[in-house]
PDB file of C-alpha atoms in Angstrom:
ATOM      1  CA  UNK Q   1       8.274 -12.874  -7.168  1.00  0.00           C
ATOM      2  CA  UNK Q   2       5.326 -12.404  -4.800  1.00  0.00           C
ATOM      3  CA  UNK Q   3       2.098 -10.497  -5.129  1.00  0.00           C
ATOM      4  CA  UNK Q   4       1.758  -7.629  -2.669  1.00  0.00           C
ATOM      5  CA  UNK Q   5      -1.701  -6.607  -1.495  1.00  0.00           C
ATOM      6  CA  UNK Q   6      -1.477  -3.081  -0.125  1.00  0.00           C
ATOM      7  CA  UNK Q   7      -4.324  -2.015   2.147  1.00  0.00           C
ATOM      8  CA  UNK Q   8      -4.724   1.574   3.189  1.00  0.00           C
ATOM      9  CA  UNK Q   9      -5.989   1.800   6.758  1.00  0.00           C
ATOM     10  CA  UNK Q  10      -9.711   2.369   7.254  1.00  0.00           C
ATOM     11  CA  UNK Q  11     -11.146   5.823   7.722  1.00  0.00           C
ATOM     12  CA  UNK Q  12      -9.763   7.439  10.859  1.00  0.00           C
ATOM     13  CA  UNK Q  13     -10.885  10.104  13.262  1.00  0.00           C
ATOM     14  CA  UNK Q  14      -8.245  12.392  11.741  1.00  0.00           C
ATOM     15  CA  UNK Q  15      -9.648  11.803   8.242  1.00  0.00           C
ATOM     16  CA  UNK Q  16     -13.101  12.934   9.279  1.00  0.00           C
ATOM     17  CA  UNK Q  17     -11.703  15.876  11.270  1.00  0.00           C
ATOM     18  CA  UNK Q  18      -9.660  17.116   8.301  1.00  0.00           C
ATOM     19  CA  UNK Q  19      -6.421  16.800  10.260  1.00  0.00           C
ATOM     20  CA  UNK Q  20      -3.037  15.666   8.941  1.00  0.00           C
ATOM     21  CA  UNK Q  21      -2.444  12.910  11.483  1.00  0.00           C
ATOM     22  CA  UNK Q  22       1.064  11.882  10.513  1.00  0.00           C
ATOM     23  CA  UNK Q  23       2.553   9.824  13.321  1.00  0.00           C
ATOM     24  CA  UNK Q  24       0.462  11.408  16.060  1.00  0.00           C
ATOM     25  CA  UNK Q  25      -0.356   8.649  18.580  1.00  0.00           C
ATOM     26  CA  UNK Q  26      -3.924   7.757  19.464  1.00  0.00           C
ATOM     27  CA  UNK Q  27      -5.443   8.254  16.009  1.00  0.00           C
ATOM     28  CA  UNK Q  28      -7.931   5.400  15.663  1.00  0.00           C
ATOM     29  CA  UNK Q  29     -10.490   4.214  13.146  1.00  0.00           C
ATOM     30  CA  UNK Q  30     -13.840   5.962  13.286  1.00  0.00           C
ATOM     31  CA  UNK Q  31     -17.121   4.042  13.078  1.00  0.00           C
ATOM     32  CA  UNK Q  32     -17.032   3.876   9.290  1.00  0.00           C
ATOM     33  CA  UNK Q  33     -13.382   2.821   9.354  1.00  0.00           C
ATOM     34  CA  UNK Q  34     -14.196  -0.020  11.740  1.00  0.00           C
ATOM     35  CA  UNK Q  35     -16.937  -1.170   9.351  1.00  0.00           C
ATOM     36  CA  UNK Q  36     -14.480  -1.067   6.455  1.00  0.00           C
ATOM     37  CA  UNK Q  37     -11.974  -3.137   8.396  1.00  0.00           C
ATOM     38  CA  UNK Q  38     -14.675  -5.654   9.359  1.00  0.00           C
ATOM     39  CA  UNK Q  39     -15.494  -6.142   5.665  1.00  0.00           C
ATOM     40  CA  UNK Q  40     -11.897  -6.818   4.672  1.00  0.00           C
ATOM     41  CA  UNK Q  41     -11.847 -10.592   5.440  1.00  0.00           C
ATOM     42  CA  UNK Q  42     -14.802 -11.221   3.117  1.00  0.00           C
ATOM     43  CA  UNK Q  43     -13.258  -9.096   0.369  1.00  0.00           C
ATOM     44  CA  UNK Q  44     -10.029 -11.103   0.625  1.00  0.00           C
ATOM     45  CA  UNK Q  45     -11.751 -14.466   1.098  1.00  0.00           C
ATOM     46  CA  UNK Q  46     -10.433 -15.868  -2.195  1.00  0.00           C
ATOM     47  CA  UNK Q  47      -6.861 -14.813  -1.462  1.00  0.00           C
ATOM     48  CA  UNK Q  48      -4.546 -16.775   0.819  1.00  0.00           C
ATOM     49  CA  UNK Q  49      -1.809 -14.501   2.126  1.00  0.00           C
ATOM     50  CA  UNK Q  50       1.174 -16.135   3.774  1.00  0.00           C
ATOM     51  CA  UNK Q  51       1.773 -13.241   6.159  1.00  0.00           C
ATOM     52  CA  UNK Q  52       0.708  -9.717   6.986  1.00  0.00           C
ATOM     53  CA  UNK Q  53       2.888  -6.651   7.423  1.00  0.00           C
ATOM     54  CA  UNK Q  54       1.703  -3.486   9.146  1.00  0.00           C
ATOM     55  CA  UNK Q  55       2.778   0.035   9.816  1.00  0.00           C
ATOM     56  CA  UNK Q  56       3.274   0.383  13.569  1.00  0.00           C
ATOM     57  CA  UNK Q  57       0.535   3.023  13.850  1.00  0.00           C
ATOM     58  CA  UNK Q  58      -2.688   2.040  15.625  1.00  0.00           C
ATOM     59  CA  UNK Q  59      -5.045   2.695  12.728  1.00  0.00           C
ATOM     60  CA  UNK Q  60      -3.222   0.184  10.525  1.00  0.00           C
ATOM     61  CA  UNK Q  61      -3.090  -2.507  13.196  1.00  0.00           C
ATOM     62  CA  UNK Q  62      -6.808  -1.928  13.837  1.00  0.00           C
ATOM     63  CA  UNK Q  63      -7.545  -2.353  10.142  1.00  0.00           C
ATOM     64  CA  UNK Q  64      -5.816  -5.730  10.002  1.00  0.00           C
ATOM     65  CA  UNK Q  65      -7.299  -7.081  13.228  1.00  0.00           C
ATOM     66  CA  UNK Q  66     -10.503  -8.538  11.673  1.00  0.00           C
ATOM     67  CA  UNK Q  67      -8.431 -10.251   8.981  1.00  0.00           C
ATOM     68  CA  UNK Q  68      -6.086 -11.724  11.581  1.00  0.00           C
ATOM     69  CA  UNK Q  69      -9.049 -12.863  13.680  1.00  0.00           C
ATOM     70  CA  UNK Q  70     -10.590 -14.536  10.627  1.00  0.00           C
ATOM     71  CA  UNK Q  71      -7.307 -16.254   9.762  1.00  0.00           C
ATOM     72  CA  UNK Q  72      -5.858 -17.774  12.926  1.00  0.00           C
ATOM     73  CA  UNK Q  73      -2.186 -18.433  12.454  1.00  0.00           C
ATOM     74  CA  UNK Q  74      -1.618 -15.663   9.919  1.00  0.00           C
ATOM     75  CA  UNK Q  75       1.580 -14.046  11.210  1.00  0.00           C
ATOM     76  CA  UNK Q  76       1.745 -10.286  11.645  1.00  0.00           C
ATOM     77  CA  UNK Q  77       4.981  -8.351  11.285  1.00  0.00           C
ATOM     78  CA  UNK Q  78       5.389  -4.685  12.229  1.00  0.00           C
ATOM     79  CA  UNK Q  79       7.478  -2.726   9.727  1.00  0.00           C
ATOM     80  CA  UNK Q  80       8.631   0.762  10.706  1.00  0.00           C
ATOM     81  CA  UNK Q  81       9.638   1.586   7.124  1.00  0.00           C
ATOM     82  CA  UNK Q  82       6.014   1.634   5.949  1.00  0.00           C
ATOM     83  CA  UNK Q  83       4.882   3.948   8.718  1.00  0.00           C
ATOM     84  CA  UNK Q  84       3.242   7.231   7.779  1.00  0.00           C
ATOM     85  CA  UNK Q  85       5.352  10.028   6.354  1.00  0.00           C
ATOM     86  CA  UNK Q  86       6.951  12.057   9.119  1.00  0.00           C
ATOM     87  CA  UNK Q  87       5.218  15.372   8.526  1.00  0.00           C
ATOM     88  CA  UNK Q  88       7.131  16.971  11.381  1.00  0.00           C
ATOM     89  CA  UNK Q  89       5.639  20.279  12.522  1.00  0.00           C
ATOM     90  CA  UNK Q  90       2.716  19.786  10.142  1.00  0.00           C
ATOM     91  CA  UNK Q  91       1.465  16.770  12.098  1.00  0.00           C
ATOM     92  CA  UNK Q  92      -1.834  17.336  13.864  1.00  0.00           C
ATOM     93  CA  UNK Q  93      -2.659  20.514  11.944  1.00  0.00           C
ATOM     94  CA  UNK Q  94      -5.820  21.140   9.952  1.00  0.00           C
ATOM     95  CA  UNK Q  95      -5.483  20.498   6.217  1.00  0.00           C
ATOM     96  CA  UNK Q  96      -7.455  23.674   5.496  1.00  0.00           C
ATOM     97  CA  UNK Q  97      -4.864  25.643   7.437  1.00  0.00           C
ATOM     98  CA  UNK Q  98      -1.945  23.909   5.713  1.00  0.00           C
ATOM     99  CA  UNK Q  99      -3.356  24.798   2.292  1.00  0.00           C
ATOM    100  CA  UNK Q 100      -2.049  28.340   2.820  1.00  0.00           C
ATOM    101  CA  UNK Q 101       1.513  27.196   3.527  1.00  0.00           C
ATOM    102  CA  UNK Q 102       3.946  27.941   0.648  1.00  0.00           C
ATOM    103  CA  UNK Q 103       5.304  24.398   0.971  1.00  0.00           C
ATOM    104  CA  UNK Q 104       1.917  22.941   0.045  1.00  0.00           C
ATOM    105  CA  UNK Q 105       2.291  23.931  -3.596  1.00  0.00           C
ATOM    106  CA  UNK Q 106       5.653  22.119  -3.634  1.00  0.00           C
ATOM    107  CA  UNK Q 107       4.056  19.039  -2.064  1.00  0.00           C
ATOM    108  CA  UNK Q 108       1.375  19.064  -4.754  1.00  0.00           C
ATOM    109  CA  UNK Q 109       3.430  19.950  -7.824  1.00  0.00           C
ATOM    110  CA  UNK Q 110       7.062  19.018  -7.080  1.00  0.00           C
ATOM    111  CA  UNK Q 111       6.965  16.516  -4.200  1.00  0.00           C
ATOM    112  CA  UNK Q 112      10.466  15.230  -4.865  1.00  0.00           C
ATOM    113  CA  UNK Q 113      11.670  18.617  -3.588  1.00  0.00           C
ATOM    114  CA  UNK Q 114       9.382  18.685  -0.545  1.00  0.00           C
ATOM    115  CA  UNK Q 115      10.807  18.271   2.950  1.00  0.00           C
ATOM    116  CA  UNK Q 116       8.536  18.806   5.941  1.00  0.00           C
ATOM    117  CA  UNK Q 117       9.835  21.127   8.666  1.00  0.00           C
ATOM    118  CA  UNK Q 118      10.998  19.002  11.552  1.00  0.00           C
ATOM    119  CA  UNK Q 119      10.156  15.859   9.568  1.00  0.00           C
ATOM    120  CA  UNK Q 120      11.357  13.981   6.505  1.00  0.00           C
ATOM    121  CA  UNK Q 121      11.435  14.566   2.775  1.00  0.00           C
ATOM    122  CA  UNK Q 122       9.020  12.811   0.433  1.00  0.00           C
ATOM    123  CA  UNK Q 123      11.992  11.308  -1.394  1.00  0.00           C
ATOM    124  CA  UNK Q 124      13.174   9.710   1.844  1.00  0.00           C
ATOM    125  CA  UNK Q 125       9.637   8.457   2.518  1.00  0.00           C
ATOM    126  CA  UNK Q 126       9.471   6.710  -0.841  1.00  0.00           C
ATOM    127  CA  UNK Q 127      12.979   5.294  -0.591  1.00  0.00           C
ATOM    128  CA  UNK Q 128      12.384   3.604   2.762  1.00  0.00           C
ATOM    129  CA  UNK Q 129       9.016   2.197   1.667  1.00  0.00           C
ATOM    130  CA  UNK Q 130      10.421   0.806  -1.586  1.00  0.00           C
ATOM    131  CA  UNK Q 131      13.356  -0.747   0.291  1.00  0.00           C
ATOM    132  CA  UNK Q 132      10.917  -2.355   2.731  1.00  0.00           C
ATOM    133  CA  UNK Q 133       8.829  -3.891  -0.051  1.00  0.00           C
ATOM    134  CA  UNK Q 134      11.910  -5.199  -1.871  1.00  0.00           C
ATOM    135  CA  UNK Q 135      13.141  -6.805   1.348  1.00  0.00           C
ATOM    136  CA  UNK Q 136       9.747  -8.367   2.106  1.00  0.00           C
ATOM    137  CA  UNK Q 137       9.426  -9.620  -1.474  1.00  0.00           C
ATOM    138  CA  UNK Q 138      12.747 -11.426  -1.127  1.00  0.00           C
ATOM    139  CA  UNK Q 139      11.826 -12.849   2.250  1.00  0.00           C
ATOM    140  CA  UNK Q 140       8.387 -14.035   1.152  1.00  0.00           C
ATOM    141  CA  UNK Q 141       9.767 -15.635  -2.005  1.00  0.00           C
ATOM    142  CA  UNK Q 142      12.558 -17.372  -0.106  1.00  0.00           C
ATOM    143  CA  UNK Q 143      10.201 -18.756   2.530  1.00  0.00           C
ATOM    144  CA  UNK Q 144       6.992 -19.348   0.561  1.00  0.00           C
ATOM    145  CA  UNK Q 145       7.829 -19.402  -3.156  1.00  0.00           C
ATOM    146  CA  UNK Q 146       7.445 -16.961  -6.017  1.00  0.00           C
ATOM    147  CA  UNK Q 147       3.658 -17.389  -6.287  1.00  0.00           C
ATOM    148  CA  UNK Q 148       2.994 -16.348  -2.698  1.00  0.00           C
ATOM    149  CA  UNK Q 149       0.797 -13.405  -1.736  1.00  0.00           C
ATOM    150  CA  UNK Q 150       1.162 -11.184   1.299  1.00  0.00           C
ATOM    151  CA  UNK Q 151      -0.754  -8.247   2.775  1.00  0.00           C
ATOM    152  CA  UNK Q 152       0.718  -4.929   3.863  1.00  0.00           C
ATOM    153  CA  UNK Q 153      -1.334  -2.254   5.639  1.00  0.00           C
ATOM    154  CA  UNK Q 154       0.022   1.259   5.335  1.00  0.00           C
ATOM    155  CA  UNK Q 155      -0.894   4.870   4.566  1.00  0.00           C
ATOM    156  CA  UNK Q 156      -2.043   6.894   1.571  1.00  0.00           C
ATOM    157  CA  UNK Q 157       1.207   8.634   0.665  1.00  0.00           C
ATOM    158  CA  UNK Q 158       3.227   5.471   1.244  1.00  0.00           C
ATOM    159  CA  UNK Q 159       0.973   3.432  -1.045  1.00  0.00           C
ATOM    160  CA  UNK Q 160       0.929   6.134  -3.723  1.00  0.00           C
ATOM    161  CA  UNK Q 161       4.727   6.289  -3.681  1.00  0.00           C
ATOM    162  CA  UNK Q 162       4.946   2.495  -4.043  1.00  0.00           C
ATOM    163  CA  UNK Q 163       2.568   2.633  -7.008  1.00  0.00           C
ATOM    164  CA  UNK Q 164       4.718   5.331  -8.600  1.00  0.00           C
ATOM    165  CA  UNK Q 165       7.779   3.118  -8.170  1.00  0.00           C
ATOM    166  CA  UNK Q 166       5.971   0.086  -9.627  1.00  0.00           C
ATOM    167  CA  UNK Q 167       4.872   2.075 -12.677  1.00  0.00           C
ATOM    168  CA  UNK Q 168       8.268   3.681 -13.218  1.00  0.00           C
ATOM    169  CA  UNK Q 169       6.752   7.101 -12.536  1.00  0.00           C
ATOM    170  CA  UNK Q 170       8.744   9.993 -11.164  1.00  0.00           C
ATOM    171  CA  UNK Q 171       7.747  10.884  -7.627  1.00  0.00           C
ATOM    172  CA  UNK Q 172       6.602  14.278  -8.943  1.00  0.00           C
ATOM    173  CA  UNK Q 173       3.676  12.457 -10.595  1.00  0.00           C
ATOM    174  CA  UNK Q 174       2.545  10.456  -7.582  1.00  0.00           C
ATOM    175  CA  UNK Q 175      -0.110  12.992  -6.589  1.00  0.00           C
ATOM    176  CA  UNK Q 176      -2.051  11.813  -9.653  1.00  0.00           C
ATOM    177  CA  UNK Q 177      -2.676   8.524  -7.802  1.00  0.00           C
ATOM    178  CA  UNK Q 178      -5.590   8.239  -5.372  1.00  0.00           C
ATOM    179  CA  UNK Q 179      -6.303   5.510  -2.816  1.00  0.00           C
ATOM    180  CA  UNK Q 180      -9.396   5.571  -0.594  1.00  0.00           C
ATOM    181  CA  UNK Q 181      -9.455   4.403   3.026  1.00  0.00           C
ATOM    182  CA  UNK Q 182      -9.414   0.604   3.252  1.00  0.00           C
ATOM    183  CA  UNK Q 183      -8.925   0.336  -0.503  1.00  0.00           C
ATOM    184  CA  UNK Q 184      -6.754  -2.429  -1.916  1.00  0.00           C
ATOM    185  CA  UNK Q 185      -3.894  -1.902  -4.321  1.00  0.00           C
ATOM    186  CA  UNK Q 186      -2.256  -5.066  -5.657  1.00  0.00           C
ATOM    187  CA  UNK Q 187       1.150  -5.296  -7.301  1.00  0.00           C
ATOM    188  CA  UNK Q 188       2.588  -8.491  -8.722  1.00  0.00           C
ATOM    189  CA  UNK Q 189       6.355  -8.360  -8.825  1.00  0.00           C
ATOM    190  CA  UNK Q 190       8.397 -10.295 -11.388  1.00  0.00           C
ATOM    191  CA  UNK Q 191      12.102 -10.478 -12.095  1.00  0.00           C
ATOM    192  CA  UNK Q 192      11.833  -7.896 -14.862  1.00  0.00           C
ATOM    193  CA  UNK Q 193       9.043  -5.561 -13.828  1.00  0.00           C
ATOM    194  CA  UNK Q 194       6.041  -5.146 -11.524  1.00  0.00           C
ATOM    195  CA  UNK Q 195       2.441  -5.347 -12.734  1.00  0.00           C
ATOM    196  CA  UNK Q 196      -0.206  -3.140 -11.137  1.00  0.00           C
ATOM    197  CA  UNK Q 197      -3.249  -5.411 -10.769  1.00  0.00           C
ATOM    198  CA  UNK Q 198      -5.507  -3.188  -8.664  1.00  0.00           C
ATOM    199  CA  UNK Q 199      -5.412   0.456  -7.704  1.00  0.00           C
ATOM    200  CA  UNK Q 200      -7.545   1.809  -4.873  1.00  0.00           C
ATOM    201  CA  UNK Q 201     -10.069  -1.018  -5.251  1.00  0.00           C
ATOM    202  CA  UNK Q 202     -12.932  -0.903  -2.756  1.00  0.00           C
ATOM    203  CA  UNK Q 203     -14.961  -3.784  -4.196  1.00  0.00           C
ATOM    204  CA  UNK Q 204     -14.711  -7.551  -4.655  1.00  0.00           C
ATOM    205  CA  UNK Q 205     -11.203  -9.004  -4.915  1.00  0.00           C
ATOM    206  CA  UNK Q 206     -11.869 -12.616  -5.852  1.00  0.00           C
ATOM    207  CA  UNK Q 207     -10.018 -12.308  -9.157  1.00  0.00           C
ATOM    208  CA  UNK Q 208      -6.747 -11.828  -7.257  1.00  0.00           C
ATOM    209  CA  UNK Q 209      -6.785 -15.504  -6.307  1.00  0.00           C
ATOM    210  CA  UNK Q 210      -4.109 -17.559  -8.105  1.00  0.00           C
ATOM    211  CA  UNK Q 211      -5.357 -18.988 -11.376  1.00  0.00           C
ATOM    212  CA  UNK Q 212      -5.311 -22.678 -12.190  1.00  0.00           C
ATOM    213  CA  UNK Q 213      -2.048 -23.574 -13.926  1.00  0.00           C
ATOM    214  CA  UNK Q 214      -2.598 -25.366 -17.230  1.00  0.00           C
ATOM    215  CA  UNK Q 215      -0.397 -26.824 -19.953  1.00  0.00           C
ATOM    216  CA  UNK Q 216      -0.006 -25.975 -23.609  1.00  0.00           C
ATOM    217  CA  UNK Q 217      -1.407 -22.747 -25.047  1.00  0.00           C
ATOM    218  CA  UNK Q 218      -3.495 -21.937 -21.974  1.00  0.00           C
ATOM    219  CA  UNK Q 219      -0.361 -21.613 -19.860  1.00  0.00           C
ATOM    220  CA  UNK Q 220       0.360 -18.262 -21.497  1.00  0.00           C
ATOM    221  CA  UNK Q 221      -2.932 -16.723 -20.354  1.00  0.00           C
ATOM    222  CA  UNK Q 222      -1.252 -14.759 -17.585  1.00  0.00           C
ATOM    223  CA  UNK Q 223       1.420 -12.187 -18.515  1.00  0.00           C
ATOM    224  CA  UNK Q 224       3.465 -13.170 -15.475  1.00  0.00           C
ATOM    225  CA  UNK Q 225       3.385 -16.963 -15.593  1.00  0.00           C
ATOM    226  CA  UNK Q 226       6.912 -17.289 -17.006  1.00  0.00           C
ATOM    227  CA  UNK Q 227      10.245 -15.555 -16.670  1.00  0.00           C
ATOM    228  CA  UNK Q 228       9.738 -13.201 -19.620  1.00  0.00           C
ATOM    229  CA  UNK Q 229       7.229 -11.009 -17.741  1.00  0.00           C
ATOM    230  CA  UNK Q 230       5.869  -9.644 -21.031  1.00  0.00           C
ATOM    231  CA  UNK Q 231       2.570  -7.790 -20.912  1.00  0.00           C
ATOM    232  CA  UNK Q 232      -0.339  -9.406 -22.739  1.00  0.00           C
ATOM    233  CA  UNK Q 233      -0.807  -7.629 -26.073  1.00  0.00           C
ATOM    234  CA  UNK Q 234      -4.251  -6.007 -26.185  1.00  0.00           C
ATOM    235  CA  UNK Q 235      -4.634  -6.192 -22.413  1.00  0.00           C
ATOM    236  CA  UNK Q 236      -5.715  -9.821 -22.012  1.00  0.00           C
ATOM    237  CA  UNK Q 237      -9.090 -11.348 -21.198  1.00  0.00           C
ATOM    238  CA  UNK Q 238      -9.072 -10.461 -17.499  1.00  0.00           C
ATOM    239  CA  UNK Q 239     -10.422 -12.603 -14.707  1.00  0.00           C
ATOM    240  CA  UNK Q 240     -12.477 -15.661 -15.659  1.00  0.00           C
TER     241      UNK Q 240
END
């Protein structure tokens, strides 16, 4: 099945203001976030995505714009299910202020039990995001083949919850995952299990390009070249 390249949106004005933006409209990239977005096409230059998927929020669409400009013809699809968590009445409030809320300790230590007042639960957030990725995986494979790669721009908690799902981690452990603004997390899905290829990567991504397919012994170099989807014992040699 396809390889998913998850991009967290670039740094936003809410990030620098210490505000929990949620789905508040009008939250845009700040100057640093715009620079991060501008660097994304070069970082992904060795990768050829067949399509891009974005959260409907402005900061995600802004983050993908330089990539779309650099790749004329790359289709963009808006996916509501990978929008930011609905933080309800917490949206737009200062994080320092929210730290004193009793619910915050639940969010940090037992997120599967956390439901935001006037918003959604973290379990519901993860479920919709996982369903969206499964649906896009099936669509991309059906239209472009099992070796295809696609890009999805979303939000920190969404990406962390997708990583937890890929690793078979309980949602209560997902706060142990960290993804920086405009970082790339890559997951290669197979019929038996996903493989986490990158987590919160802010550097060069050339090694995500498809490897040359060879015959004989060399064909087993990648742990996901065949239907067995077995991990390489010892961890493998990595990128050439």
